[in-house]
Coordinates of C-alpha atoms in Angstrom, one line a residue:
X1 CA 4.7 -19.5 -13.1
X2 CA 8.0 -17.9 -12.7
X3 CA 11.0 -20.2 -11.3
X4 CA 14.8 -18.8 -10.7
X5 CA 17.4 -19.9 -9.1
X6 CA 18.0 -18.3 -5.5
X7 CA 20.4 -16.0 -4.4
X8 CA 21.8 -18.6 -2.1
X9 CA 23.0 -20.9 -4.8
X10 CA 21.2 -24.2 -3.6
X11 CA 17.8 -22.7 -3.1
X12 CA 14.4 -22.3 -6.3
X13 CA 12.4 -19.3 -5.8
X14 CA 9.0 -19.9 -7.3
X15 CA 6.8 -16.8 -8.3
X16 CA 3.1 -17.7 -9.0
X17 CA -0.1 -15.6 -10.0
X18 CA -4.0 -16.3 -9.5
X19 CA -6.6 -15.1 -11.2
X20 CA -8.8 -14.0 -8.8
X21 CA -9.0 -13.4 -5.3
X22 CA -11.4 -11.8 -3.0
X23 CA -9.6 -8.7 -1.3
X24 CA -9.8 -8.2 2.4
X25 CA -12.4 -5.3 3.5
X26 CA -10.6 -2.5 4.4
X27 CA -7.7 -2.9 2.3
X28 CA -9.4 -1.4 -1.4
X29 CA -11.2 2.0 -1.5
X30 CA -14.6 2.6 0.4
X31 CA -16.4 3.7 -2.6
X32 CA -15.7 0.1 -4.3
X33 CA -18.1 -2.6 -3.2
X34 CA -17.1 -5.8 -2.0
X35 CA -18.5 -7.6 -5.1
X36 CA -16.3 -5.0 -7.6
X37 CA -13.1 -6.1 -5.8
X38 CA -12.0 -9.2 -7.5
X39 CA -8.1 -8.8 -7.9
X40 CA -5.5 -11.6 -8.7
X41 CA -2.4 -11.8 -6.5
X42 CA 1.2 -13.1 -6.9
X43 CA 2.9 -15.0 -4.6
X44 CA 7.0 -15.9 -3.7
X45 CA 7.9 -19.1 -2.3
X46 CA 11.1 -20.3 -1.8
X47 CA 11.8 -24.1 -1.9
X48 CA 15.3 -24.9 0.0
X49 CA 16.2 -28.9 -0.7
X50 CA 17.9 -30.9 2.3
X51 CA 18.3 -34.6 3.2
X52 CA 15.6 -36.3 1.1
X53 CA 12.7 -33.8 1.8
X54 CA 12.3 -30.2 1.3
X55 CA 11.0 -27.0 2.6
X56 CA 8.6 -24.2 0.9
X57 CA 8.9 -20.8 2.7
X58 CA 6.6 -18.0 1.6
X59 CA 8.8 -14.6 1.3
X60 CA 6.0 -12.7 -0.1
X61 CA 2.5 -11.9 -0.9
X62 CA 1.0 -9.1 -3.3
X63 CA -3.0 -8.2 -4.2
X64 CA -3.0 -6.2 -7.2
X65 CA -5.9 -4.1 -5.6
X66 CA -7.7 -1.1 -7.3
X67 CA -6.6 2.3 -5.8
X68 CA -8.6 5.5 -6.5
X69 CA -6.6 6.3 -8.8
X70 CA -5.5 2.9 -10.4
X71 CA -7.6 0.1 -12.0
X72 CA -6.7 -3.3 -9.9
X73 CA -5.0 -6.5 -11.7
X74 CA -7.7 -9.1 -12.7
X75 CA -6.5 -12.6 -13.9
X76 CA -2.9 -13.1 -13.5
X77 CA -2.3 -15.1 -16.5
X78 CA 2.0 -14.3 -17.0
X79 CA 5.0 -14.0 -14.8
X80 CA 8.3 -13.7 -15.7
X81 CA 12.0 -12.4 -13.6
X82 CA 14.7 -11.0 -14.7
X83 CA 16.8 -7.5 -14.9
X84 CA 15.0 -5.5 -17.3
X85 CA 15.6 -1.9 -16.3
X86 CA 17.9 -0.1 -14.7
X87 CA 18.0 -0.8 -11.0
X88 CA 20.4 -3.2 -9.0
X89 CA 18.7 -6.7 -9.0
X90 CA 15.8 -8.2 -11.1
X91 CA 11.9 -7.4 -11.3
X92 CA 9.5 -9.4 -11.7
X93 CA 6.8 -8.7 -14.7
X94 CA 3.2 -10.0 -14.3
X95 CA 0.7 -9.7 -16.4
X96 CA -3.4 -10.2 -16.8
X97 CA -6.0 -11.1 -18.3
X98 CA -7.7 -7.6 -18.8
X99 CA -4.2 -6.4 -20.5
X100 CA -2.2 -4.9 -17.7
X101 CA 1.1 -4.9 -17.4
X102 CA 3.1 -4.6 -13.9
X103 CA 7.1 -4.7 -13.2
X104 CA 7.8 -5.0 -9.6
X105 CA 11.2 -4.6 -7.9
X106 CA 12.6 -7.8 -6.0
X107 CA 15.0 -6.3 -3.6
X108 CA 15.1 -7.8 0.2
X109 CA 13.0 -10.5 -0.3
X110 CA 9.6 -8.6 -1.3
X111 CA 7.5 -7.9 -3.8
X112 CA 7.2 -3.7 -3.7
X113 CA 4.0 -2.5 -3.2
X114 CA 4.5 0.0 -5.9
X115 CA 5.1 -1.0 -9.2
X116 CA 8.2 0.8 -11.1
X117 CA 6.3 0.7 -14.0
X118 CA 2.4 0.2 -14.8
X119 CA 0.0 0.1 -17.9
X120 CA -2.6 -1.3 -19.5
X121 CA -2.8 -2.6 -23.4
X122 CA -6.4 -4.1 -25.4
X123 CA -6.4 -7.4 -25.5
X124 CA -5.3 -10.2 -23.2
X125 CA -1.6 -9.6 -22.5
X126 CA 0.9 -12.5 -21.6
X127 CA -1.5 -15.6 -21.6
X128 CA 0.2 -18.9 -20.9
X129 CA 3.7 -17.5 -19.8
X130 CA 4.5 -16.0 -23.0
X131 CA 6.7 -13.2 -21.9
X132 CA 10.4 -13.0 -22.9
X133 CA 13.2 -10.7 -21.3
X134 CA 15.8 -10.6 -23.6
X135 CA 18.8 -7.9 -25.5
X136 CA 17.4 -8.4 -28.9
X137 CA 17.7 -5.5 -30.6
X138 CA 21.4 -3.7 -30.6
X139 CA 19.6 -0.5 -30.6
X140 CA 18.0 -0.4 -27.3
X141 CA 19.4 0.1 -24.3
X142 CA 19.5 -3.3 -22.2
X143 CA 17.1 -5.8 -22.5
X144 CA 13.5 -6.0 -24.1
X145 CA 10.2 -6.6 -22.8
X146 CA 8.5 -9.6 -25.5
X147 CA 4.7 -10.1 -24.5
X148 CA 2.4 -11.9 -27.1
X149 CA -1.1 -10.9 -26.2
X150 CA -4.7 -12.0 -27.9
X151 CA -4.0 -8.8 -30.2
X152 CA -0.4 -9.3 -31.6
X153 CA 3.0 -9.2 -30.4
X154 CA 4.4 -6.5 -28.1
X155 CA 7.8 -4.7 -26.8
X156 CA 9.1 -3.0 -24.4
X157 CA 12.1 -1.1 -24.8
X158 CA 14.3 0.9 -22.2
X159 CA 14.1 5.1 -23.9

């Protein structure tokens, strides 16, 4: 779970992850069988408060599918937002079970269908929120990348 406020001042953007979810046929390579496609997905809702109730809007929706070329994102277990590298806006880092590690851009109201940046660590990476953005060290350009995972502390730094 991910929360920030929106860009409209008054509005909560809430990012969320699952761990699993059973990918649509046709939308995963042919050569993968239905039972090998088990990807989690992230998903942006905005909540916009007014006159005692509220409304939950989703602006977007992302399967972190296999590719023929790319291993798919099982078990989203960490989410975090922020601007961490250098693009206009802030991305929003999720992470999984199996150890991968995905930054998305945010811009107009989407999650991009490419990540700007994609890899894969041993070890659970990010369980239980535990992913930090923050400018840390004075040595590195902008902010850090924390992630604890099941084998140690990690970062991410801007080269």
């Amino acid at each position: 779970l991910a929360i920030r406020p929106a860009a409209d001042g008054v509005s909560t953007d809430i990012f969320f992850g699952t761990l699993t979810n059973h990918a649509a046929r046709g939308s995963y390579p042919a050569d993968l069988t239905d039972a090998s496609v088990l990807s989690g997905t992230v998903a942006w809702y905005r909540y916009s408060e007014s006159g005692g109730g509220g409304t939950l809007t989703q602006l977007a929706f992302r399967e972190l599918l296999p590719t023929a070329t790319d291993r798919g994102g099982f078990g989203v277990v960490g989410l975090a937002v922020g601007d961490l590298l250098d693009n206009p806006g802030e991305e929003l880092v999720v992470t999984t079970l199996a150890g991968d590690l995905f930054v998305f851009d945010l811009a107009n109201n989407t999650i991009s269908t490419q990540p700007l940046y994609r890899t894969w660590v041993p070890g659970g990476l990010g369980l239980y929120n535990s992913i930090q953005i923050r400018d840390l060290d004075p040595f590195s350009i902008g902010p850090e990348l924390y992630i604890a995972s099941s084998l140690g502390l990690r970062k991410w730094k801007r080269t």
